[in-house]
């Protein structure tokens, strides 16, 4: 773990401008309660809903907003897809992890240039995708620059889409500089979900991340730039909270710059009503041509990322299923179908926006989710019938979606990782791996890297597995399990866990701690999958 930035431990000397008020950071705010809403107020340790919450954890009107948003609900990301349209090329700030030749790395993996669209092209693309993929429920504008530095293109897209496809949820992501001026516009178009990238609440930390901002018709640098950005971000967040817009905060974890400081960020955004906090690893490579890439600033290891996330427990709820997707991503999180919807292909497609078909698909999904929820509750009841212990371990799951164990070990490009105890199963992340099965044959050279990627797990649940990987996993101490093929994931994980505990209790098995995993970072893209 990197040491805390010296600046992060001292309270900032600057004041920030609230809604018609001036307060010092850390002072209590008098913001109105979110209109309805999942309260994030309260002291640390107070339970509140988050991306892993369900209908029992939040008011019905909030559940309505999040239940089919794949980023705001962890459960939804197994079933529902999002898409982004790259209509916003300009940006009003500079981040040291960004190279303007590439997508905005606040919401996108740097290194992949998007096809930029006009609002008209974008709307046609969304309607086309929604006709083909009924589980696509959310349109996000996340770059390739900043959505609110391009307000006309962003809001024209939302306005036109709302007229043509009113059932699609609207979502945007911003660095926050222009946000306070545009909150009314955001509310006018019923944009219920806004992400603000907040990497600091101390301008001295900010000055290490942002070399300049463009503000009030001039370029401003240094601590002054970071201070203005910070004040605008806090004000924008407060204004959104006051209007009942669900706000997610993205933070890029930069070791040695803001790692420990993000715990304070988490606290401050919780105070201001943020719904979720998504702490993402810095992706930094020299070939991206960013300041951080060229100066050798590294990204965090997966263990460092998890340590900061765990240290935020009790604060704003964390999102842990982010895939750092591209500004033109299409599909379920973790898959990218953008290649199926390039402009030339869309020009050839006949589009019929069939709202009934979309609705009936989504009704089926809701039935499936209810069954999934009930199965999980029953498995949890089974767990609590066993003697109490404090065992908590990780399980890797091979899935191709739908919330079920339904992928062959050899076909996995991403494992989902669950932390399981007698009290709960919790999605804690994903692990990208190279395909083991190449054209019908297992690639034995890949196998050790797959094993290393899940080396901290006690078991891997798959729909099927060959003899060779089965032996290698067992030799490494990871139990290969295909007994739950087709079952709901949480139920399967809990049932395996109960069985494991019974074996330990009977002496048939000695419980042992696992080692560390070697985890690959970065977004999952079609190109990487094929490579
Ligand atoms: Fe897109 Fe972002 Fe909306 Fe989601 S993504 S604008 S909130 S619809 Fe999601 Fe992608 Fe992570 Fe963003 S997985 S990078 S959090
Ligand atoms: Fe790049 Fe996004 Fe930062 Fe703008 S806000 S500089 S586009 S990463």
Short mmCIF file of N, CA, C and O in Angstrom, two decimals, residues 316-416:
data_model
loop_
_atom_site.label_atom_id
_atom_site.label_comp_id
_atom_site.label_asym_id
_atom_site.label_seq_id
_atom_site.Cartn_x
_atom_site.Cartn_y
_atom_site.Cartn_z
N UNK A 316 -19.75 5.85 1.98
CA UNK A 316 -20.63 5.74 0.81
C UNK A 316 -20.50 4.32 0.25
O UNK A 316 -19.41 3.74 0.23
N UNK A 317 -21.60 3.77 -0.21
CA UNK A 317 -21.58 2.39 -0.70
C UNK A 317 -20.74 2.27 -1.97
O UNK A 317 -20.73 3.16 -2.81
N UNK A 318 -20.08 1.12 -2.07
CA UNK A 318 -19.13 0.95 -3.16
C UNK A 318 -19.72 0.15 -4.31
O UNK A 318 -20.46 -0.81 -4.10
N UNK A 319 -19.36 0.56 -5.50
CA UNK A 319 -19.60 -0.25 -6.69
C UNK A 319 -18.31 -1.05 -6.93
O UNK A 319 -17.23 -0.47 -6.93
N UNK A 320 -18.45 -2.35 -7.13
CA UNK A 320 -17.24 -3.15 -7.35
C UNK A 320 -17.31 -3.91 -8.68
O UNK A 320 -16.46 -4.75 -8.93
N UNK A 321 -18.35 -3.63 -9.47
CA UNK A 321 -18.47 -4.41 -10.70
C UNK A 321 -18.21 -3.57 -11.95
O UNK A 321 -18.56 -3.97 -13.05
N UNK A 322 -17.57 -2.41 -11.79
CA UNK A 322 -17.27 -1.55 -12.94
C UNK A 322 -16.28 -2.25 -13.88
O UNK A 322 -15.36 -2.93 -13.43
N UNK A 323 -16.47 -2.08 -15.16
CA UNK A 323 -15.55 -2.66 -16.14
C UNK A 323 -14.75 -1.59 -16.89
O UNK A 323 -14.11 -1.88 -17.88
N UNK A 324 -14.78 -0.35 -16.43
CA UNK A 324 -14.05 0.75 -17.08
C UNK A 324 -14.24 0.69 -18.60
O UNK A 324 -13.30 0.52 -19.36
N UNK A 325 -15.50 0.83 -18.97
CA UNK A 325 -15.82 0.57 -20.38
C UNK A 325 -15.58 1.78 -21.27
O UNK A 325 -15.39 2.89 -20.81
N UNK A 326 -15.59 1.53 -22.56
CA UNK A 326 -15.28 2.55 -23.57
C UNK A 326 -16.43 3.55 -23.73
O UNK A 326 -17.56 3.27 -23.38
N UNK A 327 -16.09 4.68 -24.32
CA UNK A 327 -17.10 5.72 -24.54
C UNK A 327 -18.08 5.34 -25.64
O UNK A 327 -19.04 6.07 -25.89
N UNK A 328 -17.84 4.20 -26.32
CA UNK A 328 -18.82 3.74 -27.31
C UNK A 328 -19.20 2.28 -27.05
O UNK A 328 -19.58 1.54 -27.96
N UNK A 329 -19.10 1.86 -25.77
CA UNK A 329 -19.39 0.47 -25.42
C UNK A 329 -20.86 0.13 -25.64
O UNK A 329 -21.73 0.98 -25.49
N UNK A 330 -21.11 -1.13 -26.00
CA UNK A 330 -22.49 -1.62 -26.19
C UNK A 330 -22.56 -3.02 -25.61
O UNK A 330 -21.72 -3.87 -25.93
N UNK A 331 -23.54 -3.28 -24.75
CA UNK A 331 -23.75 -4.65 -24.28
C UNK A 331 -23.77 -4.75 -22.77
O UNK A 331 -23.77 -3.74 -22.06
N UNK A 332 -23.77 -6.00 -22.27
CA UNK A 332 -23.66 -6.23 -20.84
C UNK A 332 -22.30 -5.73 -20.39
O UNK A 332 -21.34 -5.72 -21.18
N UNK A 333 -22.17 -5.32 -19.12
CA UNK A 333 -20.85 -4.94 -18.62
C UNK A 333 -19.96 -6.17 -18.74
O UNK A 333 -20.35 -7.27 -18.40
N UNK A 334 -18.76 -5.97 -19.24
CA UNK A 334 -17.86 -7.11 -19.40
C UNK A 334 -17.91 -7.70 -20.79
O UNK A 334 -17.10 -8.56 -21.13
N UNK A 335 -18.85 -7.27 -21.61
CA UNK A 335 -18.81 -7.67 -23.01
C UNK A 335 -18.88 -6.39 -23.82
O UNK A 335 -19.31 -5.35 -23.32
N UNK A 336 -18.43 -6.44 -25.05
CA UNK A 336 -18.51 -5.25 -25.89
C UNK A 336 -18.97 -5.65 -27.27
O UNK A 336 -18.27 -6.35 -27.99
N UNK A 337 -20.18 -5.20 -27.62
CA UNK A 337 -20.76 -5.57 -28.91
C UNK A 337 -20.72 -4.39 -29.88
O UNK A 337 -21.47 -4.36 -30.85
N UNK A 338 -19.86 -3.41 -29.60
CA UNK A 338 -19.88 -2.19 -30.44
C UNK A 338 -19.55 -2.50 -31.90
O UNK A 338 -20.03 -1.80 -32.80
N UNK A 339 -18.77 -3.55 -32.13
CA UNK A 339 -18.42 -3.89 -33.51
C UNK A 339 -19.63 -4.29 -34.35
O UNK A 339 -19.63 -4.19 -35.57
N UNK A 340 -20.68 -4.78 -33.67
CA UNK A 340 -21.90 -5.16 -34.41
C UNK A 340 -22.70 -3.95 -34.85
O UNK A 340 -23.62 -4.07 -35.65
N UNK A 341 -22.36 -2.78 -34.29
CA UNK A 341 -23.19 -1.60 -34.55
C UNK A 341 -22.35 -0.42 -35.03
O UNK A 341 -22.48 0.69 -34.54
N UNK A 342 -21.47 -0.67 -35.98
CA UNK A 342 -20.71 0.44 -36.57
C UNK A 342 -21.66 1.22 -37.48
O UNK A 342 -22.72 0.72 -37.90
N UNK A 343 -21.27 2.45 -37.81
CA UNK A 343 -22.17 3.33 -38.56
C UNK A 343 -22.61 2.70 -39.88
O UNK A 343 -23.78 2.76 -40.26
N UNK A 344 -21.67 2.07 -40.60
CA UNK A 344 -22.05 1.50 -41.89
C UNK A 344 -23.06 0.35 -41.72
O UNK A 344 -23.99 0.20 -42.52
N UNK A 345 -22.91 -0.42 -40.65
CA UNK A 345 -23.88 -1.50 -40.41
C UNK A 345 -25.25 -0.92 -40.05
O UNK A 345 -26.29 -1.42 -40.49
N UNK A 346 -25.25 0.11 -39.23
CA UNK A 346 -26.52 0.71 -38.82
C UNK A 346 -27.25 1.28 -40.04
O UNK A 346 -28.47 1.16 -40.17
N UNK A 347 -26.47 1.89 -40.95
CA UNK A 347 -27.10 2.46 -42.15
C UNK A 347 -27.86 1.39 -42.95
O UNK A 347 -28.83 1.69 -43.63
N UNK A 348 -27.41 0.13 -42.87
CA UNK A 348 -28.06 -0.95 -43.62
C UNK A 348 -29.26 -1.56 -42.88
O UNK A 348 -30.02 -2.32 -43.45
N UNK A 349 -29.39 -1.26 -41.59
CA UNK A 349 -30.37 -2.01 -40.78
C UNK A 349 -31.77 -1.38 -40.85
O UNK A 349 -31.91 -0.17 -40.85
N UNK A 350 -32.77 -2.27 -40.90
CA UNK A 350 -34.17 -1.86 -40.78
C UNK A 350 -34.49 -1.75 -39.30
O UNK A 350 -34.28 -2.70 -38.55
N UNK A 351 -34.99 -0.63 -38.87
CA UNK A 351 -35.23 -0.48 -37.44
C UNK A 351 -36.72 -0.39 -37.14
O UNK A 351 -37.42 0.45 -37.68
N UNK A 352 -37.18 -1.32 -36.30
CA UNK A 352 -38.57 -1.23 -35.81
C UNK A 352 -38.47 -1.21 -34.29
O UNK A 352 -37.99 -2.18 -33.68
N UNK A 353 -38.84 -0.09 -33.68
CA UNK A 353 -38.72 0.01 -32.22
C UNK A 353 -39.94 -0.64 -31.60
O UNK A 353 -41.01 -0.06 -31.54
N UNK A 354 -39.75 -1.86 -31.13
CA UNK A 354 -40.87 -2.66 -30.65
C UNK A 354 -40.91 -2.61 -29.12
O UNK A 354 -40.30 -3.43 -28.43
N UNK A 355 -41.63 -1.64 -28.61
CA UNK A 355 -41.69 -1.44 -27.17
C UNK A 355 -42.29 -2.66 -26.47
O UNK A 355 -41.85 -3.06 -25.39
N UNK A 356 -43.30 -3.28 -27.09
CA UNK A 356 -43.94 -4.44 -26.47
C UNK A 356 -42.96 -5.59 -26.30
O UNK A 356 -42.93 -6.27 -25.27
N UNK A 357 -42.14 -5.78 -27.34
CA UNK A 357 -41.16 -6.87 -27.26
C UNK A 357 -40.15 -6.60 -26.14
O UNK A 357 -39.79 -7.48 -25.37
N UNK A 358 -39.74 -5.35 -26.04
CA UNK A 358 -38.80 -4.99 -24.98
C UNK A 358 -39.43 -5.23 -23.60
O UNK A 358 -38.82 -5.80 -22.71
N UNK A 359 -40.68 -4.82 -23.48
CA UNK A 359 -41.35 -4.97 -22.18
C UNK A 359 -41.51 -6.44 -21.82
O UNK A 359 -41.27 -6.83 -20.68
N UNK A 360 -41.93 -7.25 -22.80
CA UNK A 360 -42.16 -8.65 -22.44
C UNK A 360 -40.84 -9.34 -22.12
O UNK A 360 -40.79 -10.18 -21.21
N UNK A 361 -39.76 -8.96 -22.80
CA UNK A 361 -38.45 -9.52 -22.45
C UNK A 361 -38.12 -9.17 -20.99
O UNK A 361 -37.69 -10.00 -20.20
N UNK A 362 -38.33 -7.90 -20.68
CA UNK A 362 -37.95 -7.44 -19.34
C UNK A 362 -38.84 -8.05 -18.25
O UNK A 362 -38.38 -8.28 -17.12
N UNK A 363 -40.08 -8.34 -18.59
CA UNK A 363 -40.94 -9.03 -17.62
C UNK A 363 -40.38 -10.42 -17.30
O UNK A 363 -40.39 -10.87 -16.16
N UNK A 364 -39.90 -11.10 -18.35
CA UNK A 364 -39.29 -12.42 -18.14
C UNK A 364 -38.08 -12.31 -17.22
O UNK A 364 -37.86 -13.14 -16.34
N UNK A 365 -37.28 -11.27 -17.46
CA UNK A 365 -36.09 -11.09 -16.62
C UNK A 365 -36.50 -10.89 -15.17
O UNK A 365 -35.90 -11.46 -14.25
N UNK A 366 -37.54 -10.13 -14.94
CA UNK A 366 -37.97 -9.87 -13.56
C UNK A 366 -38.44 -11.16 -12.89
O UNK A 366 -38.18 -11.39 -11.71
N UNK A 367 -39.12 -12.04 -13.64
CA UNK A 367 -39.56 -13.33 -13.07
C UNK A 367 -38.32 -14.14 -12.66
O UNK A 367 -38.24 -14.73 -11.59
N UNK A 368 -37.34 -14.14 -13.57
CA UNK A 368 -36.09 -14.88 -13.32
C UNK A 368 -35.39 -14.31 -12.07
O UNK A 368 -34.88 -15.04 -11.23
N UNK A 369 -35.39 -12.99 -11.94
CA UNK A 369 -34.72 -12.37 -10.80
C UNK A 369 -35.40 -12.74 -9.49
O UNK A 369 -34.75 -12.95 -8.48
N UNK A 370 -36.72 -12.80 -9.53
CA UNK A 370 -37.44 -13.18 -8.31
C UNK A 370 -37.07 -14.59 -7.89
O UNK A 370 -36.82 -14.85 -6.71
N UNK A 371 -37.00 -15.49 -8.88
CA UNK A 371 -36.62 -16.88 -8.58
C UNK A 371 -35.20 -16.91 -8.01
O UNK A 371 -34.91 -17.65 -7.06
N UNK A 372 -34.34 -16.07 -8.58
CA UNK A 372 -32.95 -16.00 -8.13
C UNK A 372 -32.88 -15.54 -6.68
O UNK A 372 -32.15 -16.09 -5.85
N UNK A 373 -33.66 -14.52 -6.37
CA UNK A 373 -33.69 -13.95 -5.03
C UNK A 373 -34.17 -15.00 -4.03
O UNK A 373 -33.56 -15.19 -2.96
N UNK A 374 -35.24 -15.72 -4.39
CA UNK A 374 -35.79 -16.72 -3.47
C UNK A 374 -34.79 -17.85 -3.24
O UNK A 374 -34.60 -18.32 -2.12
N UNK A 375 -34.13 -18.26 -4.33
CA UNK A 375 -33.14 -19.34 -4.21
C UNK A 375 -32.02 -18.93 -3.26
O UNK A 375 -31.57 -19.73 -2.43
N UNK A 376 -31.62 -17.67 -3.36
CA UNK A 376 -30.55 -17.17 -2.48
C UNK A 376 -31.01 -17.18 -1.03
O UNK A 376 -30.27 -17.61 -0.13
N UNK A 377 -32.24 -16.72 -0.78
CA UNK A 377 -32.75 -16.68 0.60
C UNK A 377 -32.79 -18.08 1.20
O UNK A 377 -32.42 -18.29 2.36
N UNK A 378 -33.22 -19.06 0.39
CA UNK A 378 -33.29 -20.43 0.90
C UNK A 378 -31.91 -20.96 1.21
O UNK A 378 -31.69 -21.63 2.23
N UNK A 379 -30.95 -20.65 0.34
CA UNK A 379 -29.59 -21.13 0.59
C UNK A 379 -29.01 -20.47 1.83
O UNK A 379 -28.29 -21.10 2.61
N UNK A 380 -29.34 -19.19 2.05
CA UNK A 380 -28.86 -18.49 3.25
C UNK A 380 -29.46 -19.13 4.50
O UNK A 380 -28.77 -19.28 5.51
N UNK A 381 -30.73 -19.50 4.41
CA UNK A 381 -31.37 -20.16 5.56
C UNK A 381 -30.66 -21.47 5.86
O UNK A 381 -30.43 -21.82 7.03
N UNK A 382 -30.25 -22.19 4.81
CA UNK A 382 -29.50 -23.44 5.00
C UNK A 382 -28.17 -23.17 5.68
O UNK A 382 -27.73 -23.94 6.53
N UNK A 383 -27.53 -22.06 5.31
CA UNK A 383 -26.22 -21.73 5.89
C UNK A 383 -26.35 -21.45 7.38
O UNK A 383 -25.52 -21.87 8.18
N UNK A 384 -27.43 -20.75 7.76
CA UNK A 384 -27.53 -20.37 9.17
C UNK A 384 -27.91 -21.57 10.04
O UNK A 384 -27.80 -21.51 11.26
N UNK A 385 -28.34 -22.67 9.43
CA UNK A 385 -28.66 -23.87 10.21
C UNK A 385 -27.39 -24.59 10.68
O UNK A 385 -27.44 -25.40 11.61
N UNK A 386 -26.25 -24.29 10.05
CA UNK A 386 -25.00 -24.93 10.43
C UNK A 386 -24.39 -24.21 11.63
O UNK A 386 -24.73 -23.06 11.89
N UNK A 387 -23.47 -24.88 12.38
CA UNK A 387 -22.85 -24.20 13.53
C UNK A 387 -22.19 -22.88 13.08
O UNK A 387 -21.63 -22.80 11.98
N UNK A 388 -22.25 -21.89 13.97
CA UNK A 388 -21.72 -20.56 13.62
C UNK A 388 -20.20 -20.62 13.52
O UNK A 388 -19.52 -21.23 14.33
N UNK A 389 -19.63 -20.02 12.50
CA UNK A 389 -18.18 -19.83 12.42
C UNK A 389 -17.94 -18.53 11.66
O UNK A 389 -18.87 -17.93 11.14
N UNK A 390 -16.69 -18.10 11.67
CA UNK A 390 -16.42 -16.83 10.99
C UNK A 390 -15.68 -17.04 9.67
O UNK A 390 -14.96 -16.18 9.21
N UNK A 391 -15.88 -18.22 9.10
CA UNK A 391 -15.24 -18.53 7.83
C UNK A 391 -15.73 -17.57 6.73
O UNK A 391 -16.93 -17.31 6.63
N UNK A 392 -14.80 -17.05 5.95
CA UNK A 392 -15.17 -16.17 4.84
C UNK A 392 -14.18 -16.47 3.72
O UNK A 392 -12.97 -16.40 3.94
N UNK A 393 -14.66 -16.86 2.57
CA UNK A 393 -13.71 -17.15 1.50
C UNK A 393 -14.20 -16.72 0.13
O UNK A 393 -15.35 -16.31 -0.03
N UNK A 394 -13.27 -16.78 -0.83
CA UNK A 394 -13.59 -16.34 -2.18
C UNK A 394 -13.85 -17.54 -3.09
O UNK A 394 -13.18 -18.57 -2.99
N UNK A 395 -14.81 -17.36 -3.98
CA UNK A 395 -15.15 -18.40 -4.96
C UNK A 395 -15.20 -17.74 -6.34
O UNK A 395 -15.80 -16.67 -6.50
N UNK A 396 -14.57 -18.38 -7.32
CA UNK A 396 -14.63 -17.88 -8.70
C UNK A 396 -15.79 -18.57 -9.42
O UNK A 396 -16.06 -19.75 -9.19
N UNK A 397 -16.46 -17.83 -10.29
CA UNK A 397 -17.63 -18.38 -10.98
C UNK A 397 -17.50 -18.13 -12.48
O UNK A 397 -17.14 -17.03 -12.92
N UNK A 398 -17.79 -19.17 -13.26
CA UNK A 398 -17.79 -19.04 -14.71
C UNK A 398 -19.23 -18.83 -15.17
O UNK A 398 -20.07 -19.71 -14.99
N UNK A 399 -19.51 -17.65 -15.74
CA UNK A 399 -20.88 -17.36 -16.17
C UNK A 399 -20.87 -16.61 -17.49
O UNK A 399 -19.94 -15.85 -17.77
N UNK A 400 -21.90 -16.85 -18.27
CA UNK A 400 -22.06 -16.03 -19.47
C UNK A 400 -23.27 -15.11 -19.33
O UNK A 400 -23.78 -14.58 -20.29
N UNK A 401 -23.73 -14.89 -18.09
CA UNK A 401 -24.80 -13.94 -17.83
C UNK A 401 -26.04 -14.63 -17.30
O UNK A 401 -26.09 -15.85 -17.14
N UNK A 402 -27.05 -13.82 -16.99
CA UNK A 402 -28.30 -14.35 -16.48
C UNK A 402 -28.23 -14.74 -15.02
O UNK A 402 -29.18 -15.31 -14.48
N UNK A 403 -27.08 -14.47 -14.36
CA UNK A 403 -26.97 -14.78 -12.94
C UNK A 403 -26.81 -16.26 -12.65
O UNK A 403 -27.08 -16.71 -11.54
N UNK A 404 -26.39 -17.04 -13.66
CA UNK A 404 -26.28 -18.50 -13.45
C UNK A 404 -24.84 -18.99 -13.70
O UNK A 404 -24.08 -18.34 -14.43
N UNK A 405 -24.55 -20.15 -13.14
CA UNK A 405 -23.28 -20.82 -13.42
C UNK A 405 -23.47 -21.53 -14.75
O UNK A 405 -24.06 -22.61 -14.81
N UNK A 406 -23.04 -20.93 -15.81
CA UNK A 406 -23.41 -21.49 -17.12
C UNK A 406 -22.30 -21.35 -18.17
O UNK A 406 -22.58 -21.27 -19.36
N UNK A 407 -21.05 -21.33 -17.70
CA UNK A 407 -19.95 -21.25 -18.67
C UNK A 407 -18.95 -22.38 -18.45
O UNK A 407 -18.66 -22.77 -17.31
N UNK A 408 -18.46 -22.90 -19.55
CA UNK A 408 -17.43 -23.94 -19.54
C UNK A 408 -16.11 -23.30 -19.10
O UNK A 408 -15.79 -22.19 -19.53
N UNK A 409 -15.33 -24.01 -18.29
CA UNK A 409 -14.05 -23.45 -17.81
C UNK A 409 -13.20 -22.96 -18.98
O UNK A 409 -12.60 -21.89 -18.94
N UNK A 410 -13.17 -23.75 -20.03
CA UNK A 410 -12.29 -23.42 -21.16
C UNK A 410 -12.73 -22.20 -21.95
O UNK A 410 -11.97 -21.68 -22.76
N UNK A 411 -13.97 -21.75 -21.75
CA UNK A 411 -14.47 -20.61 -22.54
C UNK A 411 -14.47 -19.30 -21.77
O UNK A 411 -14.92 -18.28 -22.28
N UNK A 412 -13.94 -19.34 -20.56
CA UNK A 412 -14.02 -18.15 -19.71
C UNK A 412 -12.97 -17.12 -20.14
O UNK A 412 -11.81 -17.44 -20.34
N UNK A 413 -13.41 -15.88 -20.29
CA UNK A 413 -12.46 -14.77 -20.46
C UNK A 413 -12.51 -13.85 -19.24
O UNK A 413 -11.70 -12.96 -19.11
N UNK A 414 -13.50 -14.09 -18.37
CA UNK A 414 -13.62 -13.28 -17.16
C UNK A 414 -14.35 -14.10 -16.10
O UNK A 414 -15.47 -14.55 -16.33
N UNK A 415 -13.69 -14.33 -14.98
CA UNK A 415 -14.38 -14.97 -13.85
C UNK A 415 -15.02 -13.90 -12.98
O UNK A 415 -14.46 -12.80 -12.83
N UNK A 416 -16.16 -14.23 -12.38
CA UNK A 416 -16.74 -13.34 -11.38
C UNK A 416 -16.35 -13.90 -10.01
O UNK A 416 -16.37 -15.12 -9.80
#
